[in-house]
CSV table of C-alpha atoms and ligand atoms in Angstrom, one decimal:
chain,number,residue,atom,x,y,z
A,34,UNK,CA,1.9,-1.9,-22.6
A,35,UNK,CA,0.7,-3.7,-19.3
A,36,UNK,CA,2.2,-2.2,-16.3
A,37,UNK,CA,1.7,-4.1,-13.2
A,38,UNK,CA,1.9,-2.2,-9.5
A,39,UNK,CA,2.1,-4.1,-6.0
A,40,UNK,CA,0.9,-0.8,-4.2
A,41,UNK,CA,0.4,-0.2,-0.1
A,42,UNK,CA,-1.4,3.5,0.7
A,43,UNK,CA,-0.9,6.7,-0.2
A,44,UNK,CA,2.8,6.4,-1.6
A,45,UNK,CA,1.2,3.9,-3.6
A,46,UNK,CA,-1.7,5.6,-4.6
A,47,UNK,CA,0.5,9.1,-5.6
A,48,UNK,CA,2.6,6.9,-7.5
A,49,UNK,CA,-0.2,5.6,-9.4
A,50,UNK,CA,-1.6,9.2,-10.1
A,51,UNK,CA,1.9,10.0,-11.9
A,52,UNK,CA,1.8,6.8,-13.8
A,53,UNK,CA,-1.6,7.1,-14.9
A,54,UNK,CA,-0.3,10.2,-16.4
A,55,UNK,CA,3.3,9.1,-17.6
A,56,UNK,CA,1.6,6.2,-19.8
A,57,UNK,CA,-2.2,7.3,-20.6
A,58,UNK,CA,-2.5,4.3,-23.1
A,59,UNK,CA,-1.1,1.7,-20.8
A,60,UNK,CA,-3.1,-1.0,-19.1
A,61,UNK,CA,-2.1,-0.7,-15.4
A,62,UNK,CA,-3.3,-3.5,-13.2
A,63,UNK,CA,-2.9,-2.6,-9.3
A,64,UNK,CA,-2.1,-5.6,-6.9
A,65,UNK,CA,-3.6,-3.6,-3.3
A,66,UNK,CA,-2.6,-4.8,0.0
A,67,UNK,CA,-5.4,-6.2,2.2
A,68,UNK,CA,-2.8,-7.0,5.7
A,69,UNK,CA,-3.8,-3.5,6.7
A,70,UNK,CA,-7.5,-4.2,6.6
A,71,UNK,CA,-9.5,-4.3,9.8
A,72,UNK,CA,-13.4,-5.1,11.1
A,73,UNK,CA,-14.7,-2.0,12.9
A,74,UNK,CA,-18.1,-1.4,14.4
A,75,UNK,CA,-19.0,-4.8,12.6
A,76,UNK,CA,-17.7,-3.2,9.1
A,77,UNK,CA,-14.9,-4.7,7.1
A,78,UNK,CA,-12.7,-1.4,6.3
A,79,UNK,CA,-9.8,-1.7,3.7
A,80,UNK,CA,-7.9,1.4,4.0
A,81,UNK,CA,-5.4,0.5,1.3
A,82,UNK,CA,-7.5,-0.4,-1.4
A,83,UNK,CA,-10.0,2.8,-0.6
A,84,UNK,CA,-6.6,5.0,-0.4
A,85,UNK,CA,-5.9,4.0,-3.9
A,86,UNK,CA,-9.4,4.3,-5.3
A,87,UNK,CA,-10.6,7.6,-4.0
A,88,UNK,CA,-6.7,8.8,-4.7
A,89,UNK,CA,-7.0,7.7,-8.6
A,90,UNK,CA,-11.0,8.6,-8.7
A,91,UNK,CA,-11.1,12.0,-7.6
A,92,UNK,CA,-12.3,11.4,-3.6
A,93,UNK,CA,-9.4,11.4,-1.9
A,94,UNK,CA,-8.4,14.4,1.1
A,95,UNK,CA,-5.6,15.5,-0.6
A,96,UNK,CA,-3.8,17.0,2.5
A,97,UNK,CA,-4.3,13.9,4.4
A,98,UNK,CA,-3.9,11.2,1.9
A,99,UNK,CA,-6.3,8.9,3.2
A,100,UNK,CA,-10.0,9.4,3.4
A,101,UNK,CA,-13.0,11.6,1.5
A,102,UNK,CA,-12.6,14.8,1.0
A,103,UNK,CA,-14.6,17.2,2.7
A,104,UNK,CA,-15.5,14.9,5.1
A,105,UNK,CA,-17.6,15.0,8.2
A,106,UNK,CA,-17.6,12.7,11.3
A,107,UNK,CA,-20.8,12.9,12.6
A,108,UNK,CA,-21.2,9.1,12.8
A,109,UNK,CA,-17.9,8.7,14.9
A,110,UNK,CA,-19.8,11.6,17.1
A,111,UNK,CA,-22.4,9.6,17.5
A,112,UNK,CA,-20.3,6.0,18.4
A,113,UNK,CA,-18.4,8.0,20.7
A,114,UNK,CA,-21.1,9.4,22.9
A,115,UNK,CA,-22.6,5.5,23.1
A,116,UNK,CA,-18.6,5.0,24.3
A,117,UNK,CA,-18.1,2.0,21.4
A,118,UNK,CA,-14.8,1.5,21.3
A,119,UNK,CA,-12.2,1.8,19.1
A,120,UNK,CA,-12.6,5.9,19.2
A,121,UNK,CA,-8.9,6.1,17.9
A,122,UNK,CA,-9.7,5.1,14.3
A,123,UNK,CA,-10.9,7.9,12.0
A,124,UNK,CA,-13.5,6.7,9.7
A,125,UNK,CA,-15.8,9.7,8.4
A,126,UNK,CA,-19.3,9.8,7.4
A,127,UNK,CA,-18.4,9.4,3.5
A,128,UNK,CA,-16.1,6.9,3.8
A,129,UNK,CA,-18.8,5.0,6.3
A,130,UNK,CA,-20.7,4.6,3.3
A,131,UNK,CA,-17.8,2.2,1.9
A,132,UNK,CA,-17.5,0.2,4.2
A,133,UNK,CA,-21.1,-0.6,4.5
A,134,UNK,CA,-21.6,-1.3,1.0
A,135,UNK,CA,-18.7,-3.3,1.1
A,136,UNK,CA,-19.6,-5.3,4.1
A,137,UNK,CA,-23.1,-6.0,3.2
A,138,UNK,CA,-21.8,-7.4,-0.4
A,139,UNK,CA,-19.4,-9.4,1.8
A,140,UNK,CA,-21.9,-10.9,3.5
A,141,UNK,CA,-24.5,-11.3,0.2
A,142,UNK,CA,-21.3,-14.4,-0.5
A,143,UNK,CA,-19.2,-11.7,-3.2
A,144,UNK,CA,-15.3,-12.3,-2.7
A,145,UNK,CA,-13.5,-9.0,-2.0
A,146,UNK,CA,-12.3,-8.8,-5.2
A,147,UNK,CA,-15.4,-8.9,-7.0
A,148,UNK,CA,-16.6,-5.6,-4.1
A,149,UNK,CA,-13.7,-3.7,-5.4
A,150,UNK,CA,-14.4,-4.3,-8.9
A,151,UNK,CA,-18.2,-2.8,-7.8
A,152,UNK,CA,-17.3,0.0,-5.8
A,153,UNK,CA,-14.4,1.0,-8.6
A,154,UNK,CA,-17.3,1.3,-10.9
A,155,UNK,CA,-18.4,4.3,-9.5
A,156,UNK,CA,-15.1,5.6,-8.5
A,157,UNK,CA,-13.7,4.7,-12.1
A,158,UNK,CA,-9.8,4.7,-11.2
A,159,UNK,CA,-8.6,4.3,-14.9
A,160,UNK,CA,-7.0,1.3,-13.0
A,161,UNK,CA,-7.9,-2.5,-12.8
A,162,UNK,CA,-7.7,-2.7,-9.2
A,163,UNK,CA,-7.4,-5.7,-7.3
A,164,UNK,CA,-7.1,-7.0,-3.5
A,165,UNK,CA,-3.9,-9.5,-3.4
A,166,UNK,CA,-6.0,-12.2,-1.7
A,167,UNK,CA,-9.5,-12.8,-1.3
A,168,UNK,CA,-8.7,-14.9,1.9
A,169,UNK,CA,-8.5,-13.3,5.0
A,170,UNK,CA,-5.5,-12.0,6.3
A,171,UNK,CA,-4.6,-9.4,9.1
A,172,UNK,CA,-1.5,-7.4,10.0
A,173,UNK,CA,-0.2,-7.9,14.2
A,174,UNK,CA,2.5,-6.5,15.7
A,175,UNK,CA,3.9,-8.3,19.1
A,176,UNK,CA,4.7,-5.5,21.4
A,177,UNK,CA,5.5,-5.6,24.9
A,178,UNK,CA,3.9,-2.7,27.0
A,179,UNK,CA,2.1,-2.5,30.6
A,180,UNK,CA,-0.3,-5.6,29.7
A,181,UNK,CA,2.9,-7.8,28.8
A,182,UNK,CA,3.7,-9.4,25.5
A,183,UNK,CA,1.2,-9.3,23.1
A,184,UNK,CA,-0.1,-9.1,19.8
A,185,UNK,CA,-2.1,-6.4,18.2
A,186,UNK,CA,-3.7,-5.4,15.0
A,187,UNK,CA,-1.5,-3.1,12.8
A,188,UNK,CA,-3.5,-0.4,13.0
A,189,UNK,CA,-3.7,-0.3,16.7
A,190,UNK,CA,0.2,-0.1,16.7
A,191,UNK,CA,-0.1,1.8,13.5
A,192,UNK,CA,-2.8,4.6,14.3
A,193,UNK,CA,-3.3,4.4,17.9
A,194,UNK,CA,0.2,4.3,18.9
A,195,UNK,CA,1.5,6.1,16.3
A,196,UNK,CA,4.4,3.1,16.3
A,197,UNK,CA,5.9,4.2,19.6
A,198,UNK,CA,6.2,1.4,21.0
A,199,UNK,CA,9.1,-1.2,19.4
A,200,UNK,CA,7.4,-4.2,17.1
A,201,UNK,CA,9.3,-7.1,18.1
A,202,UNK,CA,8.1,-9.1,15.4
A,203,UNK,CA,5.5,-8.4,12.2
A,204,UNK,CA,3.1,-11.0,11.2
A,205,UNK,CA,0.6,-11.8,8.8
A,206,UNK,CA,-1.8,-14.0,10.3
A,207,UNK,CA,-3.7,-16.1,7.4
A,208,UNK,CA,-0.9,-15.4,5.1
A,209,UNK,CA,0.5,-19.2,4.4
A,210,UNK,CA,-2.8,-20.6,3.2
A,211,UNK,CA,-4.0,-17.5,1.6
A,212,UNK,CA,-4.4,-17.5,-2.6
A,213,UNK,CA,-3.6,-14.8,-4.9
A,214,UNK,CA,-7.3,-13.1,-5.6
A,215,UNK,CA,-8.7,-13.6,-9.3
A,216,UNK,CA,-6.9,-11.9,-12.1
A,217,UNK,CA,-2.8,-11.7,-9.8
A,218,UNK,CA,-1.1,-14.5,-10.9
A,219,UNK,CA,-2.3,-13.6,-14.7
A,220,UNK,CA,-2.0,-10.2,-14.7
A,221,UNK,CA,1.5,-10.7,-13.6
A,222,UNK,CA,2.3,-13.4,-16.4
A,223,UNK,CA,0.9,-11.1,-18.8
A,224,UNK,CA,2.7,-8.0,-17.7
A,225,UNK,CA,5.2,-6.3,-19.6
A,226,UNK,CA,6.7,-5.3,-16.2
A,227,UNK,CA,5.9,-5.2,-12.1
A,228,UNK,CA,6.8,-2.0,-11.0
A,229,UNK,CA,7.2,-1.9,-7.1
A,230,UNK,CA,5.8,2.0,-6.1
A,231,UNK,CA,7.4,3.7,-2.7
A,232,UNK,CA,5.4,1.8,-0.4
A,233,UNK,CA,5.9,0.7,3.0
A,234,UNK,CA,8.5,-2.3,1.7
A,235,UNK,CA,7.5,-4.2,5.1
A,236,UNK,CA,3.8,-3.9,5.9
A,237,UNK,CA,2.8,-3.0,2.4
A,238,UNK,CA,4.5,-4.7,-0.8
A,239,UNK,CA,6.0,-7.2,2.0
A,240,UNK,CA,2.5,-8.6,2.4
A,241,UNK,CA,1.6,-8.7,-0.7
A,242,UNK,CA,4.7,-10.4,-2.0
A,243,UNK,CA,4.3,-12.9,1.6
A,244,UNK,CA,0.9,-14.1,-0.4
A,245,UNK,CA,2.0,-17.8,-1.7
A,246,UNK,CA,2.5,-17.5,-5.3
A,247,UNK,CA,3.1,-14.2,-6.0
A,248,UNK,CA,6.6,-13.7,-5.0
A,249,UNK,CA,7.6,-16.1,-7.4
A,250,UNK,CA,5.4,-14.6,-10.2
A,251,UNK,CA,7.0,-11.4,-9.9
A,252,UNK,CA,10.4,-12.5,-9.8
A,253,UNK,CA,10.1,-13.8,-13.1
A,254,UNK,CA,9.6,-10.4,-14.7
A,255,UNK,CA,11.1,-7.7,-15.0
A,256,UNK,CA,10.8,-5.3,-11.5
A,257,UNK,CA,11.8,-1.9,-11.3
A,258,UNK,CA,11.4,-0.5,-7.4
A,259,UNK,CA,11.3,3.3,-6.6
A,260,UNK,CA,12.6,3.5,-2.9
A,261,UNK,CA,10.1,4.5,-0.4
A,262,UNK,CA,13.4,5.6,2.1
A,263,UNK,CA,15.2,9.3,1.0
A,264,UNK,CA,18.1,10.2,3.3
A,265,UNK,CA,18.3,7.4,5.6
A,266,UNK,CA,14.0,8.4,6.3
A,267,UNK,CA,10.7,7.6,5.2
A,268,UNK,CA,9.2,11.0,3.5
A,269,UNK,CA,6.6,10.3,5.7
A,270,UNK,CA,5.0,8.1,8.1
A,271,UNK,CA,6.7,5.8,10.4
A,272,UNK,CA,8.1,2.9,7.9
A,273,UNK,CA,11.6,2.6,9.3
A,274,UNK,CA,9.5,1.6,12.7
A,275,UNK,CA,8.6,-1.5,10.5
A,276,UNK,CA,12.1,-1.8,8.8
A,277,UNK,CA,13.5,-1.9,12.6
A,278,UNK,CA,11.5,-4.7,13.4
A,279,UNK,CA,12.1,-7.0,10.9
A,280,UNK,CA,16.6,-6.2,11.3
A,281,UNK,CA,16.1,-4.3,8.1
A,282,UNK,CA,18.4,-0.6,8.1
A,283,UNK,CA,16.1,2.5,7.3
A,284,UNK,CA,18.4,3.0,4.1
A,285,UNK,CA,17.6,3.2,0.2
A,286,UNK,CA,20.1,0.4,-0.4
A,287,UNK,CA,18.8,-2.0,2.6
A,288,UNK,CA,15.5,-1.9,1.4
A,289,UNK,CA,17.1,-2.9,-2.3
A,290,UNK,CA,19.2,-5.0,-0.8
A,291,UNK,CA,16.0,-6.9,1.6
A,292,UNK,CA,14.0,-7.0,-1.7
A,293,UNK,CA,17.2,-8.6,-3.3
A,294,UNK,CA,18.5,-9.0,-6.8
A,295,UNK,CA,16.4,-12.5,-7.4
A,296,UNK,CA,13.7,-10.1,-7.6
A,297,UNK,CA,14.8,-6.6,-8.2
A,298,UNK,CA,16.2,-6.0,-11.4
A,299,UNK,CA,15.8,-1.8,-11.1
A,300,UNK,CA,15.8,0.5,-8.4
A,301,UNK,CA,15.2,3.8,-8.2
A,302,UNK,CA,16.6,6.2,-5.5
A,303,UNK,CA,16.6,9.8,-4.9
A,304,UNK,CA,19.6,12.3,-5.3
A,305,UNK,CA,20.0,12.3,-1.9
A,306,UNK,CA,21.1,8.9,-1.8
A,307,UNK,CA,23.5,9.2,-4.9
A,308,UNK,CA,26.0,6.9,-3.4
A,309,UNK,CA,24.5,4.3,-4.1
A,310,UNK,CA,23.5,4.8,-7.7
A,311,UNK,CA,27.6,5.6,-7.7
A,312,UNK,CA,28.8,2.4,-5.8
A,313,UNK,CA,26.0,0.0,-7.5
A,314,UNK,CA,24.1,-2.7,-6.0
A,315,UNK,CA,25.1,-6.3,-7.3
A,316,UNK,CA,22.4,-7.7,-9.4
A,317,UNK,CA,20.6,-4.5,-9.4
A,318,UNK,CA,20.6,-1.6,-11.6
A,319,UNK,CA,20.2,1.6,-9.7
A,320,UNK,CA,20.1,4.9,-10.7
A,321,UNK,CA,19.3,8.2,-8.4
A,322,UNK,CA,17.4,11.3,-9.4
A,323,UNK,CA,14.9,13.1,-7.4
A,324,UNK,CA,12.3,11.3,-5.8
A,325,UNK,CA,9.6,13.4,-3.9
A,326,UNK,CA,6.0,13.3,-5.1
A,327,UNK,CA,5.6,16.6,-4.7
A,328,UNK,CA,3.1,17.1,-7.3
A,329,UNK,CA,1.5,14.8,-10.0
A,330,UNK,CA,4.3,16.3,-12.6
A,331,UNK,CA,6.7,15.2,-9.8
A,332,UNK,CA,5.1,11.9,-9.6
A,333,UNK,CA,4.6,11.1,-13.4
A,334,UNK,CA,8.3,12.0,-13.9
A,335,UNK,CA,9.5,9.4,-11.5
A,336,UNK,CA,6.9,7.0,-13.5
A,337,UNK,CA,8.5,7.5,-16.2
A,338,UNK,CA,12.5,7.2,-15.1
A,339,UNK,CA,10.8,3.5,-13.7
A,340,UNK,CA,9.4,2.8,-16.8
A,341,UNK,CA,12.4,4.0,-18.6
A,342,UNK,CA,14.9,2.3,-16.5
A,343,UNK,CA,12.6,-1.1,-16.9
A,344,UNK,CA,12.5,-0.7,-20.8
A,345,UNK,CA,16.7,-0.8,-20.5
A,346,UNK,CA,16.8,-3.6,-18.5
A,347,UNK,CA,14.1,-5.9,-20.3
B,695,LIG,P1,0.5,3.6,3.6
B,695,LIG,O1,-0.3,2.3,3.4
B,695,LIG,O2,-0.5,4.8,3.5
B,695,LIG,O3,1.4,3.7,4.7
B,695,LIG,O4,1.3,3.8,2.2
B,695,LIG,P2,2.4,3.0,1.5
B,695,LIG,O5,2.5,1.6,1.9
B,695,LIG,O6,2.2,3.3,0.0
B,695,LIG,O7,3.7,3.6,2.0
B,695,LIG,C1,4.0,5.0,2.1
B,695,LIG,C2,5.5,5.1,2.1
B,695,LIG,O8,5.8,5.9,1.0
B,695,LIG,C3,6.1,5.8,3.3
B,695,LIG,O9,6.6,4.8,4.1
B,695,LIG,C4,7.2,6.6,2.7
B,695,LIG,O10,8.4,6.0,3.0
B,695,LIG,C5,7.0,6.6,1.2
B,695,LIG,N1,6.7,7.9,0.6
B,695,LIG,C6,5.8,8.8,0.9
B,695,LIG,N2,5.9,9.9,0.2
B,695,LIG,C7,6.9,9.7,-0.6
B,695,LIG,C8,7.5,10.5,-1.7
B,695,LIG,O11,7.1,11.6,-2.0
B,695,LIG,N3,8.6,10.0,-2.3
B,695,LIG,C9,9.1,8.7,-2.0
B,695,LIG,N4,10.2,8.3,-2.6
B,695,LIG,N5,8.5,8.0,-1.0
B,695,LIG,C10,7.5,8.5,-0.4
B,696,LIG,CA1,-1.3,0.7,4.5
């Protein structure tokens, strides 16, 4: 079977742990969002891509969900006491170590894509993992604080600001003439069925699916979603800050219903949110059961209620 996974962070990336497990003989391709990505200190960090690949290969602080495990931060020590901004962004010495061999074969003229193919060599994710675009493209937020209206990087609004302060608007800069990396568009084509993970369905999967091409290419298949939103809440994190901002409600249905049936044929959504599986969705086939990742038994089960919800609808 080839199982193909548009996949933000760490939801993404404890999804991916559970399917992994729920279909050992599958090949799972994993489209990784790249709007999140940022230059710091002159390095080109990716913290979705790296979420998923120390997360699948055995790196990844498991408390935190992001970052190397027994980590130290001597290097950010050492930025701070020359006062090089940005001190808000936590990057450890491990993880340093990514970035740098990332950036220098960035620079040696290798597209991203072919860098994460190199650094997943060592980190072996039992996944084909690959960035949605090779182009560049960045994640700002317009806010509107003591220096007026402006726009700043997602992870400023994200990280530093912990999303306090209203987005008015969400945008992907470089995202209309970007192309789908290497290996998307076929991977998608050839896939038995596009499984949308509980990522952040704005900042996350909405990028990727904002990349010209891909969108389209997914719609075609069949797509079962799990929803990121339990309750009327993210699990965790800040996403319904994002859902505000682009008028979508912080609700397991919305977030069905902003995907939409043209390219959502399943959906997935916890007992919580029960009325929804009862009142139905048109065009969309939902049923609820529980949805927290506590664990990877917890995880792989949900894999499989997506894969065996996509199987019935295929
Ligand atoms: P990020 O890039 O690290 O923000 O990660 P993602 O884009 O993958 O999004 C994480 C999203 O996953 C959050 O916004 C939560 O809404 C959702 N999430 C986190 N943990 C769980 C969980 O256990 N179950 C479900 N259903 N959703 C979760
Ligand atoms: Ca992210």
């Amino acid at each position: 079977m080839r199982i193909v996974v548009l996949a933000g962070g760490i939801g993404g990336a404890r999804f991916l742990r559970g399917l992994k497990r729920a279909a050992p003989d599958a090949e799972i391709t994993v489209i990784g969002n790249t709007g999140d990505d940022i230059f710091l200190f002159g390095l080109k960090v990716c913290p979705d891509l790296d979420t998923v690949m120390y997360t699948l290969g055995g790196g990844i602080n498991e408390e935190q969900g992001w970052g190397r495990a027994g980590e130290t931060f001597h290097v950010k020590e050492e930025l701070a006491a020359y006062e090089v901004e940005p001190t808000w962004f936590n990057l450890g010495d491990r993880d340093f170590a990514t970035h740098i061999v990332r950036t220098q074969m960035l620079s040696a003229g290798y597209p991203l894509s072919a860098v994460t193919e190199a650094l997943c060599h060592r980190w072996r994710p039992g996944v084909r993992l690959i960035p949605m675009t090779d182009d560049r493209v960045e994640t700002h937020v317009v806010i509107t604080d003591g220096q007026g209206r402006r726009a700043i990087h997602f992870q400023e609004w994200w990280v530093r600001l912990r999303a306090s302060v209203p987005a008015e608007a969400i945008v992907a800069i470089g995202i209309e003439d970007a192309k789908p990396a290497p290996g998307v568009l076929e991977s998608i084509e050839q896939a038995d069925v596009v499984l949308l993970p509980p990522s952040n369905p704005v900042v996350s999967v909405g990028t990727i699916l904002g990349v010209p091409g891909i969108r389209e290419a997914v719609a075609a298949k069949t797509v079962v979603g799990v929803s990121p939103i339990i309750g009327g809440a993210p699990v965790r994190g800040m996403a319904d800050a994002c859902l505000r901002a682009i008028g979508v409600e912080t609700s397991a249905r919305a977030v069905a219903e902003h995907y939409g049936p043209d390219l959502l044929d399943g959906w997935l959504v916890d007992e919580a949110d029960a009325e929804v599986a009862e009142q139905g969705i048109e065009g969309i086939a939902v049923r609820a059961r529980p949805l927290l990742m506590t664990d990877l038994e917890a995880s792989a089960d949900i894999a499989r209620a997506a894969l065996r919800l996509a199987e019935e609808l295929r």
